[in-house]
CSV table of C-alpha atoms in Angstrom, one decimal:
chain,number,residue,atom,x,y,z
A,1445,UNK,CA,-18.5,152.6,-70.1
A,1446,UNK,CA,-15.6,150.4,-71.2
A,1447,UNK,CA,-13.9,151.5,-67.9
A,1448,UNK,CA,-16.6,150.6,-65.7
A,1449,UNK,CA,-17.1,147.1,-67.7
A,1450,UNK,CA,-13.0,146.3,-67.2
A,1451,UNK,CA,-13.7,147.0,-63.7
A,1452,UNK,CA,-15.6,144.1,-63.1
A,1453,UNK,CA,-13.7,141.6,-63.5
A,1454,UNK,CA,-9.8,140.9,-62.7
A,1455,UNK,CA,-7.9,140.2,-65.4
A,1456,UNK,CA,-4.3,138.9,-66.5
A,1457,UNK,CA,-2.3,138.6,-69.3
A,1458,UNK,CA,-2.6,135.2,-70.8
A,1459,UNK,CA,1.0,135.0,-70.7
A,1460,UNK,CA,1.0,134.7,-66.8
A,1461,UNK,CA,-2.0,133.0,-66.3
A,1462,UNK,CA,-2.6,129.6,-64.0
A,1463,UNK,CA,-2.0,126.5,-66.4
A,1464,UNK,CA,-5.0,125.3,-64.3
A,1465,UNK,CA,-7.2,128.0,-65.4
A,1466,UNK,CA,-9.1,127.6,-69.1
A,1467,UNK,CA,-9.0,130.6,-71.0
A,1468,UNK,CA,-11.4,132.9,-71.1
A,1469,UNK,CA,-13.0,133.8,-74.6
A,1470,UNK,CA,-15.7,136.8,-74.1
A,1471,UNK,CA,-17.5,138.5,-76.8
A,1472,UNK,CA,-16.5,142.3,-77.0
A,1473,UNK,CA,-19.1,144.1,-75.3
A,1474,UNK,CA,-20.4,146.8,-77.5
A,1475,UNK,CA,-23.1,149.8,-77.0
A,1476,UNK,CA,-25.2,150.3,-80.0
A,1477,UNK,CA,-23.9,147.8,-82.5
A,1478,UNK,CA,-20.1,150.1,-81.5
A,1479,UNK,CA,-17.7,147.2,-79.9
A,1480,UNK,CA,-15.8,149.0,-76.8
A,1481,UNK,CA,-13.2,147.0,-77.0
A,1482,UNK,CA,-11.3,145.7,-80.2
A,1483,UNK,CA,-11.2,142.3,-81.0
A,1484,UNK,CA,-7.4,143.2,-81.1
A,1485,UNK,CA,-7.3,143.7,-77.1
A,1486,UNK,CA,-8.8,140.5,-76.9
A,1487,UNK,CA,-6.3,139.4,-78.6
A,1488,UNK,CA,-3.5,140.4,-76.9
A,1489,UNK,CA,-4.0,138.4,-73.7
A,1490,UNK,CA,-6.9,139.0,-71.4
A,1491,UNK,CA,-8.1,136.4,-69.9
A,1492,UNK,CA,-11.0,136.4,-66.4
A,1493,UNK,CA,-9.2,134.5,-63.0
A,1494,UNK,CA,-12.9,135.5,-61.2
A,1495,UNK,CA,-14.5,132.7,-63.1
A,1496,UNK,CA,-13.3,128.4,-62.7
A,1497,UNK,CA,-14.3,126.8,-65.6
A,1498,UNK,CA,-14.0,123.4,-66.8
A,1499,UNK,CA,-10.9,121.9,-68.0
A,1500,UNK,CA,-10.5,119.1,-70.2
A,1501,UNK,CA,-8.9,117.1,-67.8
A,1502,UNK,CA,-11.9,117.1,-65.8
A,1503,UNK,CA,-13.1,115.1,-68.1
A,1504,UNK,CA,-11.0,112.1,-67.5
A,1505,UNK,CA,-12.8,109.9,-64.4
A,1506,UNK,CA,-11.3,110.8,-61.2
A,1507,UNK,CA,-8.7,108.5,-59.6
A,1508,UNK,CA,-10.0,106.4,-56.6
A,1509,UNK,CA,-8.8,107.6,-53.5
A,1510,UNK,CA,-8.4,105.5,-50.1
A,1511,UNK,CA,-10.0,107.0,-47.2
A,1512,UNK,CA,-7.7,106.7,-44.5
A,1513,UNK,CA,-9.9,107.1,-41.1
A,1514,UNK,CA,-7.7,107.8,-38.1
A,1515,UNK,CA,-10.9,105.7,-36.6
A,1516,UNK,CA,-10.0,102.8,-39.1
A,1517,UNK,CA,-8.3,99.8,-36.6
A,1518,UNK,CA,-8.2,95.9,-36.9
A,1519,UNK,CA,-8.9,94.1,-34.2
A,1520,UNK,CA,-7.9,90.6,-33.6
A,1521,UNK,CA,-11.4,88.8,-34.4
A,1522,UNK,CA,-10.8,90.6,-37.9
A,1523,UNK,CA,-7.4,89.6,-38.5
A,1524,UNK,CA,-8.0,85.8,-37.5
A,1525,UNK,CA,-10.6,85.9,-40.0
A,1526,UNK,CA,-8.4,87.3,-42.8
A,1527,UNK,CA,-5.7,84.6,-42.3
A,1528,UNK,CA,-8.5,81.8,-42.2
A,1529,UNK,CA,-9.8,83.5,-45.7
A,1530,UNK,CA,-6.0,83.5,-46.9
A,1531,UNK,CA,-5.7,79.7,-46.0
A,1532,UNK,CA,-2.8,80.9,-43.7
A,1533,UNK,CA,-4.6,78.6,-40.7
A,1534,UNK,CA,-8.0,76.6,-40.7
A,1535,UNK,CA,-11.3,77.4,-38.9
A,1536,UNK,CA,-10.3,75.4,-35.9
A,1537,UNK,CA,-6.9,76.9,-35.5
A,1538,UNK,CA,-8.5,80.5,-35.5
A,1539,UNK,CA,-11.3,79.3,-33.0
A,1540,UNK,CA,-8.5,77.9,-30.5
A,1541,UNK,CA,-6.3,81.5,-30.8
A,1542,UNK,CA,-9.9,83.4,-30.1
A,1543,UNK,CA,-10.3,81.4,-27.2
A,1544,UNK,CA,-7.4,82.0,-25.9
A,1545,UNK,CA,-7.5,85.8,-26.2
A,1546,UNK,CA,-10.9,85.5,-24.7
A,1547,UNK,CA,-8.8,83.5,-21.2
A,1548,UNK,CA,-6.7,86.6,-21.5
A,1549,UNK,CA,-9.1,89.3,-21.3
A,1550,UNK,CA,-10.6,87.6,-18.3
A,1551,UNK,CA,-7.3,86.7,-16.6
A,1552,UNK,CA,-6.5,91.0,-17.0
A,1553,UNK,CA,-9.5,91.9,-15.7
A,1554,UNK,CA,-9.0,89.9,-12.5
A,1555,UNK,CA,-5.3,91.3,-12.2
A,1556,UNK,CA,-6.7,95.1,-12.5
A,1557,UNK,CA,-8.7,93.9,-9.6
A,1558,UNK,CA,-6.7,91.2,-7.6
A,1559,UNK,CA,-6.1,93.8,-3.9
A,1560,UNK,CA,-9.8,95.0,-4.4
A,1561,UNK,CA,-11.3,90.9,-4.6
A,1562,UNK,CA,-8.6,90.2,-2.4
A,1563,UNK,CA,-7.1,87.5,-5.1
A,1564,UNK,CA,-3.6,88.9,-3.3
A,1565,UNK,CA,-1.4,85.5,-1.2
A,1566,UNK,CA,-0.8,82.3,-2.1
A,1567,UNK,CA,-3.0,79.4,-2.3
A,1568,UNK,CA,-1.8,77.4,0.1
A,1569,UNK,CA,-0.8,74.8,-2.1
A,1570,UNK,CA,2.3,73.5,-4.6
A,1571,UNK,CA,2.2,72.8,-8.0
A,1572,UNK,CA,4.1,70.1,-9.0
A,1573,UNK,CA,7.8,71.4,-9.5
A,1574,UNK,CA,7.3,72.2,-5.8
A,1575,UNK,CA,6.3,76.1,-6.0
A,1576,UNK,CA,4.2,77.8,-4.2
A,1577,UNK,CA,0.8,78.6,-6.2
A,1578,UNK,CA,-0.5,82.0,-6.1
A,1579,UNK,CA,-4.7,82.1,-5.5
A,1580,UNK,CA,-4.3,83.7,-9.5
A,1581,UNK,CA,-2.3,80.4,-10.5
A,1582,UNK,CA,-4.6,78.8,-9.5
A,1583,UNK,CA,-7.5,80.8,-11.1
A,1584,UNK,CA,-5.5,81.8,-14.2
A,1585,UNK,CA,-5.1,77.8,-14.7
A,1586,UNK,CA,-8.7,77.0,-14.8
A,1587,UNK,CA,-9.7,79.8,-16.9
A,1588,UNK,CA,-7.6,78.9,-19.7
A,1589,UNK,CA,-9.0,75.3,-19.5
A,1590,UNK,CA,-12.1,76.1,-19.3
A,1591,UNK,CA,-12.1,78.4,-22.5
A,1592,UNK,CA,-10.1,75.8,-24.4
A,1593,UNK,CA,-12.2,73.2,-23.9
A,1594,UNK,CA,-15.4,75.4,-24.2
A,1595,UNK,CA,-14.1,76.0,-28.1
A,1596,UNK,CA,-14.5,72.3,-28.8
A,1597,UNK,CA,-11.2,72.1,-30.9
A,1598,UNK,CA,-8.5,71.5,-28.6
A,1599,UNK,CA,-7.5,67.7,-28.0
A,1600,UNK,CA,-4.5,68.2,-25.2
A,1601,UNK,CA,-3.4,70.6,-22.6
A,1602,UNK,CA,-0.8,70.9,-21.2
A,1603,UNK,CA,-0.3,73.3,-18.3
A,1604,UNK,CA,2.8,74.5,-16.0
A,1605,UNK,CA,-0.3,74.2,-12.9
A,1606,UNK,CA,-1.0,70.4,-14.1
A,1607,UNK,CA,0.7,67.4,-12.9
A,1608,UNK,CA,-0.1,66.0,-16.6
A,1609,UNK,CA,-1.3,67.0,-19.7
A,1610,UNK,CA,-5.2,66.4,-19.7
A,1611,UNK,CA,-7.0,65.0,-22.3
A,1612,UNK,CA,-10.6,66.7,-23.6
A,1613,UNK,CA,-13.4,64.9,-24.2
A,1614,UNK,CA,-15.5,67.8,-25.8
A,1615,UNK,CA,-13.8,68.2,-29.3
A,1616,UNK,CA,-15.8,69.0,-31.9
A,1617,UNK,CA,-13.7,68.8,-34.7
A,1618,UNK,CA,-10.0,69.9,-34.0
A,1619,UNK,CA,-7.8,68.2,-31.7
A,1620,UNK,CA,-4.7,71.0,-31.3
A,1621,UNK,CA,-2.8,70.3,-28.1
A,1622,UNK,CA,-1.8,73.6,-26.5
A,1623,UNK,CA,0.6,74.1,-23.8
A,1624,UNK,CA,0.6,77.1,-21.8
A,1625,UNK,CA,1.6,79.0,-18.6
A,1626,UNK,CA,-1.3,81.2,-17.2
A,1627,UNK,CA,0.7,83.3,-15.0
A,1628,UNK,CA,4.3,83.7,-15.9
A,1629,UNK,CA,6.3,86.0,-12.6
A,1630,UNK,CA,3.7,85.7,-10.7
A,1631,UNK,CA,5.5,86.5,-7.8
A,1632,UNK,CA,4.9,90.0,-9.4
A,1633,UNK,CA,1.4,89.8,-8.6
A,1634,UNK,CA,1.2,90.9,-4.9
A,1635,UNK,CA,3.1,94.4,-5.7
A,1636,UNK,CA,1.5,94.9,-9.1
A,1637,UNK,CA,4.6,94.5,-11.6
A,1638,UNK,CA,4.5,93.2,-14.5
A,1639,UNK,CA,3.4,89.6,-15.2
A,1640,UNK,CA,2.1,87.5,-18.6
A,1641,UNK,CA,0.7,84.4,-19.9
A,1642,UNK,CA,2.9,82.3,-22.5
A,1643,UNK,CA,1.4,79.4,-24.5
A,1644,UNK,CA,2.2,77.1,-27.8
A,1645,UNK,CA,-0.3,75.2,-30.2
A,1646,UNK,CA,0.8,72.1,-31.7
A,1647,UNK,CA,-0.9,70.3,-34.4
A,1648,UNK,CA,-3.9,67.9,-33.7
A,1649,UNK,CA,-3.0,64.1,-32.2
A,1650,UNK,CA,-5.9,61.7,-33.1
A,1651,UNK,CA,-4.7,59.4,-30.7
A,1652,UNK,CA,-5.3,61.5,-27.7
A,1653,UNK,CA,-9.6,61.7,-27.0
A,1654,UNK,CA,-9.1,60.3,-23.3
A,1655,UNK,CA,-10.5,62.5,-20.4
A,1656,UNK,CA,-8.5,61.9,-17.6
A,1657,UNK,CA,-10.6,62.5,-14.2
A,1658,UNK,CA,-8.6,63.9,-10.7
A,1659,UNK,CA,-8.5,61.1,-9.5
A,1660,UNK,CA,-7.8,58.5,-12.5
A,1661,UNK,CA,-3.9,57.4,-13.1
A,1662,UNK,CA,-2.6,57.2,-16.8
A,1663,UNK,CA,-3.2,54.2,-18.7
A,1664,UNK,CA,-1.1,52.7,-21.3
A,1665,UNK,CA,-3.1,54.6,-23.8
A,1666,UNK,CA,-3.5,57.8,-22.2
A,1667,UNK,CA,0.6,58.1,-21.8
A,1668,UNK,CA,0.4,58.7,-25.8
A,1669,UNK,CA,-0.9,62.0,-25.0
A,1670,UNK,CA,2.0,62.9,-23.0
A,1671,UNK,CA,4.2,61.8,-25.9
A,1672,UNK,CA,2.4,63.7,-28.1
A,1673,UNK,CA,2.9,66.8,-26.3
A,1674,UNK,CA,7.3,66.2,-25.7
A,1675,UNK,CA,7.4,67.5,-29.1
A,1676,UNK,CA,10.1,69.9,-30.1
A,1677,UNK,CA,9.4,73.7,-30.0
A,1678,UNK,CA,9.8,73.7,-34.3
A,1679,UNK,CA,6.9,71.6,-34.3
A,1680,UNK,CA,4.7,74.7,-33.1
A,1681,UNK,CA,2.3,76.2,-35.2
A,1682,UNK,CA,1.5,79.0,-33.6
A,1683,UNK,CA,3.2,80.6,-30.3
A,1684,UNK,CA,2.2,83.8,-28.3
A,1685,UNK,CA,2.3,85.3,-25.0
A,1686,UNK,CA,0.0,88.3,-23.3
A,1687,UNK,CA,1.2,91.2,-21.0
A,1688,UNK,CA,-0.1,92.4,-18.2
A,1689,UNK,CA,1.1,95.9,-17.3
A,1690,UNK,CA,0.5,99.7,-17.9
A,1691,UNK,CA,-1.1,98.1,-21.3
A,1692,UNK,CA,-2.3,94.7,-22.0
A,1693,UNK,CA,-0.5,93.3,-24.8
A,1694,UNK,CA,-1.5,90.3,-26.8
A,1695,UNK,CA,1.7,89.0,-29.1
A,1696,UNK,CA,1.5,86.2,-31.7
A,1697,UNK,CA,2.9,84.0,-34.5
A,1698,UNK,CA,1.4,81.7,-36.7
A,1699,UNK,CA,4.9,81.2,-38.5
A,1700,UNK,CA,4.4,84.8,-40.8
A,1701,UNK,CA,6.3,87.4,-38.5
A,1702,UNK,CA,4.8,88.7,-34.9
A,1703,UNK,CA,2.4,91.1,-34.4
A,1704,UNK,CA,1.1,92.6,-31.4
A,1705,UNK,CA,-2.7,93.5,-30.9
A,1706,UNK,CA,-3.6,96.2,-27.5
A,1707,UNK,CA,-6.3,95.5,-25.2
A,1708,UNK,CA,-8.6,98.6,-26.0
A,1709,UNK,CA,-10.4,98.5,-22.4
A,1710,UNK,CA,-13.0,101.3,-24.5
A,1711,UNK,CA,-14.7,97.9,-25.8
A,1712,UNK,CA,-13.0,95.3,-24.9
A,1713,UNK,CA,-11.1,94.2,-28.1
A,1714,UNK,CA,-7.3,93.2,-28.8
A,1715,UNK,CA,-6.2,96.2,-31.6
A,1716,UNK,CA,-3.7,95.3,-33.9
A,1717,UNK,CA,-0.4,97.8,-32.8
A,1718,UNK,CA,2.3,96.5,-34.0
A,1719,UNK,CA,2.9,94.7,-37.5
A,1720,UNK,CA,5.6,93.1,-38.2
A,1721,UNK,CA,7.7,93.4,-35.4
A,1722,UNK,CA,11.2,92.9,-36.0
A,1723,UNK,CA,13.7,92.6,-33.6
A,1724,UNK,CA,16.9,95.0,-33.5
A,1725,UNK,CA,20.3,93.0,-34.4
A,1726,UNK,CA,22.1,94.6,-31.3
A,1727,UNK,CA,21.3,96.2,-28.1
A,1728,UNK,CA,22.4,97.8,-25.0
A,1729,UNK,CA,20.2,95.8,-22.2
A,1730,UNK,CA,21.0,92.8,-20.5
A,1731,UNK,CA,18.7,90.6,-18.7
A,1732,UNK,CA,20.3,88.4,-15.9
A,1733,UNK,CA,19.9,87.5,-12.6
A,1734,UNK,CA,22.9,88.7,-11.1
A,1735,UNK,CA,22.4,87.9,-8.1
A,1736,UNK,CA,23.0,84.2,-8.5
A,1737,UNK,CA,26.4,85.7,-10.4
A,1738,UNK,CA,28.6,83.7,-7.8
A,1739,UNK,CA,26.8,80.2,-9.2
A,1740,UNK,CA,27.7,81.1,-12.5
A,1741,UNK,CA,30.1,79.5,-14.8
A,1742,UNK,CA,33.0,81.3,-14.7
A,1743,UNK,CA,32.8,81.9,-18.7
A,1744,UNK,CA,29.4,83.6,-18.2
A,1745,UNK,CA,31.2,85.2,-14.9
A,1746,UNK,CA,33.6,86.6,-18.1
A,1747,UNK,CA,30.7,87.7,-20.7
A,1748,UNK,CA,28.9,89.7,-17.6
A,1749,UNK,CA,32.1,91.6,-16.4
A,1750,UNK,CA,32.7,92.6,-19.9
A,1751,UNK,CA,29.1,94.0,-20.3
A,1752,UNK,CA,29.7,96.7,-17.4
A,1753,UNK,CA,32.8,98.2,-19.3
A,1754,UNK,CA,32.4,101.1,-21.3
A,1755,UNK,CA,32.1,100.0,-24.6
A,1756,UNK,CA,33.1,102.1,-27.7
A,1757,UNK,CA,31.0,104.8,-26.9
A,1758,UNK,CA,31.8,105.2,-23.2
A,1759,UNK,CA,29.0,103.7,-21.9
A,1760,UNK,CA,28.7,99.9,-20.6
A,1761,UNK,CA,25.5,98.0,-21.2
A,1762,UNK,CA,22.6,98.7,-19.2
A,1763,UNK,CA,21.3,95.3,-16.6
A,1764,UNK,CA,17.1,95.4,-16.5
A,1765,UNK,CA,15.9,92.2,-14.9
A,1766,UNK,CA,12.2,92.2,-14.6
A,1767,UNK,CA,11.3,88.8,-12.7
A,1768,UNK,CA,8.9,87.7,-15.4
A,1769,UNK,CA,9.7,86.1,-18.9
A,1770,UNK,CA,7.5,87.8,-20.8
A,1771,UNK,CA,8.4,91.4,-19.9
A,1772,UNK,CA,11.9,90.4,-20.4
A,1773,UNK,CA,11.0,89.0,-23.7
A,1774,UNK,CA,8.3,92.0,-24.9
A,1775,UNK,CA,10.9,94.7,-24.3
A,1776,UNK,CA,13.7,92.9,-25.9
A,1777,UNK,CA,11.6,92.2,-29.1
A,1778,UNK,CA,10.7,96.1,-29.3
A,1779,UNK,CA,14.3,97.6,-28.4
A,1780,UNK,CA,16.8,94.3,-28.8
A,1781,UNK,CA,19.0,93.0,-26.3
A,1782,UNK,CA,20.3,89.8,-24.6
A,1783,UNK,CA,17.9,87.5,-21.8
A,1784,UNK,CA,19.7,85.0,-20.0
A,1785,UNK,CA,18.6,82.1,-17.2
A,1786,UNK,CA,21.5,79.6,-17.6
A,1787,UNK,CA,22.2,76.7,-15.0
A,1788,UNK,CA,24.2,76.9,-11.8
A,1789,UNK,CA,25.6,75.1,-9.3
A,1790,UNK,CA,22.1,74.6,-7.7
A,1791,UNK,CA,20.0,74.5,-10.7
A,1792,UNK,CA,21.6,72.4,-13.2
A,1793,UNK,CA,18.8,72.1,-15.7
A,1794,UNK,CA,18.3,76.4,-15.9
A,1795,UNK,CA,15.0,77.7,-14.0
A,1796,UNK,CA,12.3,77.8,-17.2
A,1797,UNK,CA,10.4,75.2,-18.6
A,1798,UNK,CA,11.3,73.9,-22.2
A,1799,UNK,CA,7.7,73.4,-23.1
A,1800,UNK,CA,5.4,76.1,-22.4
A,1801,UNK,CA,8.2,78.7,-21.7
A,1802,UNK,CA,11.4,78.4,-23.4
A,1803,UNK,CA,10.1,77.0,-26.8
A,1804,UNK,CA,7.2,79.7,-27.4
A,1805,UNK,CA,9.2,82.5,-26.8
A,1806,UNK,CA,12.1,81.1,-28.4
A,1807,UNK,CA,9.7,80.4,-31.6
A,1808,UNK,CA,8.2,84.1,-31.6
A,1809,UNK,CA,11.7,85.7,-31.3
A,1810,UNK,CA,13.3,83.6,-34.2
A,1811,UNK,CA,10.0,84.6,-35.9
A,1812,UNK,CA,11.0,88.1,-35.5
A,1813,UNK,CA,14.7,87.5,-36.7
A,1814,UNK,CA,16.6,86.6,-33.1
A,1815,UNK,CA,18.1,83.4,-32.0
A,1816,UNK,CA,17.3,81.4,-28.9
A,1817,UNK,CA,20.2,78.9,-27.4
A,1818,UNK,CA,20.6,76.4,-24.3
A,1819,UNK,CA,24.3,77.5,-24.8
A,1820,UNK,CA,24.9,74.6,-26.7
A,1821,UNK,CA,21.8,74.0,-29.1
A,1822,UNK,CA,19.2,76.2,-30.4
A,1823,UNK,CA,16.1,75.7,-28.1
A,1824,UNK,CA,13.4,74.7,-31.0
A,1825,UNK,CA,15.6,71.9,-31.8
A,1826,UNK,CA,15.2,70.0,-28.0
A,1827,UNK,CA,12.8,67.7,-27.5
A,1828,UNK,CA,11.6,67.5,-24.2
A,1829,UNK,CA,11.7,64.2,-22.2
A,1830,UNK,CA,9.3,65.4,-20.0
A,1831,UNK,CA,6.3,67.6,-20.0
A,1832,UNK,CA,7.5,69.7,-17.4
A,1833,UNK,CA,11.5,69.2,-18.3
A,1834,UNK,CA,13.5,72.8,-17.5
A,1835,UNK,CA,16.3,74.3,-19.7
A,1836,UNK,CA,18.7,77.1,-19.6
A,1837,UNK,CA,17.8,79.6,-22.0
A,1838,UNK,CA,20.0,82.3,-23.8
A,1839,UNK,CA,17.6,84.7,-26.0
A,1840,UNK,CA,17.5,87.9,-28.0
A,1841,UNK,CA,19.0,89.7,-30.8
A,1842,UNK,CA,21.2,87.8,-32.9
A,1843,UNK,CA,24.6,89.8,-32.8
A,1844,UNK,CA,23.9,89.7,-29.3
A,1845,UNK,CA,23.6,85.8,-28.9
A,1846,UNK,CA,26.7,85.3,-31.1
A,1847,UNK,CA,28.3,87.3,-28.8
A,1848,UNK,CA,27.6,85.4,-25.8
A,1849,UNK,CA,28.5,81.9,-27.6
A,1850,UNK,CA,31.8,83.2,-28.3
A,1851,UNK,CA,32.4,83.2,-24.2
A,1852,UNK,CA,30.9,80.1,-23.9
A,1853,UNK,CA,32.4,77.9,-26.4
């Protein structure tokens, strides 16, 4: 009977039991007031591993655990709301930034369509550094005015497809001037590589509540606002650019680091991707556009034939030239590098505009730990003369940059 009642149950010695496991105190079973078992075996170590019972830790309250959901994302709407709650920017910053995503989404979706809506060619027309517009230029342009004076808090705008900035009349409440360039390489559009958007917010100008028609010239009063917009690129409060390629790619700064946000085409929203990008001190790819190498100064002539020697490790840097800013610039934020447009004999002023190209992007990188130089000065510390004023541009990783200026100094 004692046999069959050990059988049972599994037991161990005590000695070799789990520390997790509470001992097991059992009565000796007896038959007729006769234990079967001596209190002694008991004694010596059995205890039951069959049964979990309750340990006094179990009766300390459990620690609070996080429940990390591989479903759990933050979208942009969500993160502008957080910084406004932080009083990291104001209600009528936040609203500006949303609309601006929202010309984004819009300007994608028409990209992802352009050869099927036939939005392909140019326009026909020239914008006012003498280009020829693309029909999305054109299209681009008026979306991003329309949304930014839809939100009621933008006072100035100031656009590479405008011959001045224009003054809005429906402001609610904020007056931020915001510069922008709604299609940046859009040559790129026609053979569906890569092309961007690339804009600045400055703070509000109380001075500037003119509308200024088509057809109206710029008054004595109105010319304020295109002072208030030559401002220098450190004056910007907040700076991004979005990319249109394999993914759409929404990239900001309101002066706290750069983060990216992906266009989630499931429903619609910007998902925050990348936090707190910084970019790598060196890298291995040069931007340039060699083929204007014979107009170059013969020191850059110098710092480009040294680039295609093997370096230390054998290898010479690699040349990736993209045609549109902000590839150039997404790329070289994510794997480091070197992006140069410098003057030459027939462009003596560089190719970008200081405004709504060079200072943005120059703000974001330094954001993210690079440096951004004319070749003389850093870019944030020019103020333009003119709204549509062009610079040369040297921009990327820092050791990078340092490099260069040794060559050109």
């Amino acid at each position: 009977m004692a046999e069959a009642a050990l059988r049972l149950l599994t037991w161990n010695r005590l000695g070799s039991a789990s520390p997790s496991m509470t001992r097991l105190h059992l009565r000796p079973p007896s038959h007729g007031g006769k234990q079967l078992l001596s209190a002694a075996s008991f004694s010596r170590g059995i205890t039951c591993k069959a049964v979990e019972l309750e340990s006094a830790a179990s009766a300390a309250p459990a620690a609070p655990t996080k429940n990390n959901s591989r479903y759990e994302i933050e979208n942009l709407t969500t993160w502008l709301l957080k910084q406004e709650q932080a009083g990291h920017i104001d209600t009528e910053l936040a609203i500006v930034l949303s609309s601006i995503s929202l010309a984004c989404k819009k300007i994608a979706s028409l990209l992802q369509r352009s050869n099927i809506i036939n939005l392909t060619g140019g326009q026909g027309t020239m914008n006012i550094q003498g280009e020829d517009q693309k029909k999305l230029d054109v299209i681009a342009n008026e979306l991003f005015c329309s949304s930014l004076r839809s939100s009621g808090r933008t006072g100035v705008i100031a656009s590479e497809e405008e011959d001045a900035p224009v003054a809005v009349e429906e402001t609610y409440s904020g007056n931020y001037i915001v510069v922008f360039d709604p299609i940046d390489g859009s040559a790129n559009i026609d053979t569906s590589l890569t092309t961007g958007s690339i804009f600045g917010i400055y703070a509000p100008d109380k001075q500037c509540l003119f509308n200024i028609d088509d057809d109206s010239t710029l008054a004595q009063e109105q010319e304020k606002c295109v002072v208030s917009v030559c401002q220098p690129g450190s004056n910007l409060l907040a700076a991004g650019y979005c990319l249109y390629s394999s993914s759409v790619v929404f990239t900001l700064s309101i002066g706290r680091g750069v983060l990216a946000f992906t266009l989630d085409p499931a429903y619609g929203e910007f998902v925050l991707t990348h936090e707190n990008i910084r970019i790598p001190n060196t890298g291995k790819i040069y931007s340039f556009n060699e083929g204007n190498y014979d107009l170059f100064d013969e020191k850059l002539q110098k710092y480009l034939d040294d680039l295609r020697k093997p370096g230390a490790n054998g290898r010479p840097y690699s040349g990736r030239y993209i045609g549109c800013l902000v590839g150039e610039i997404h790329r070289m934020l994510l794997v480091g590098g070197i992006y140069g447009n410098p003057n030459n004999k027939k462009s003596k002023n560089g190719n970008l505009r200081l405004l709504y190209e060079c200072a943005p992007m120059s703000y974001l990188v330094e954001q993210a730990g690079g440096k951004a130089t004319d070749g003389c000065r850093r870019i944030l510390d020019i103020r333009p003369d003119l709204v549509h004023q062009r610079t040369p541009i040297f921009i990327g990783s820092p050791d990078e940059v340092e490099k260069l200026e040794k060559y050109l100094y």
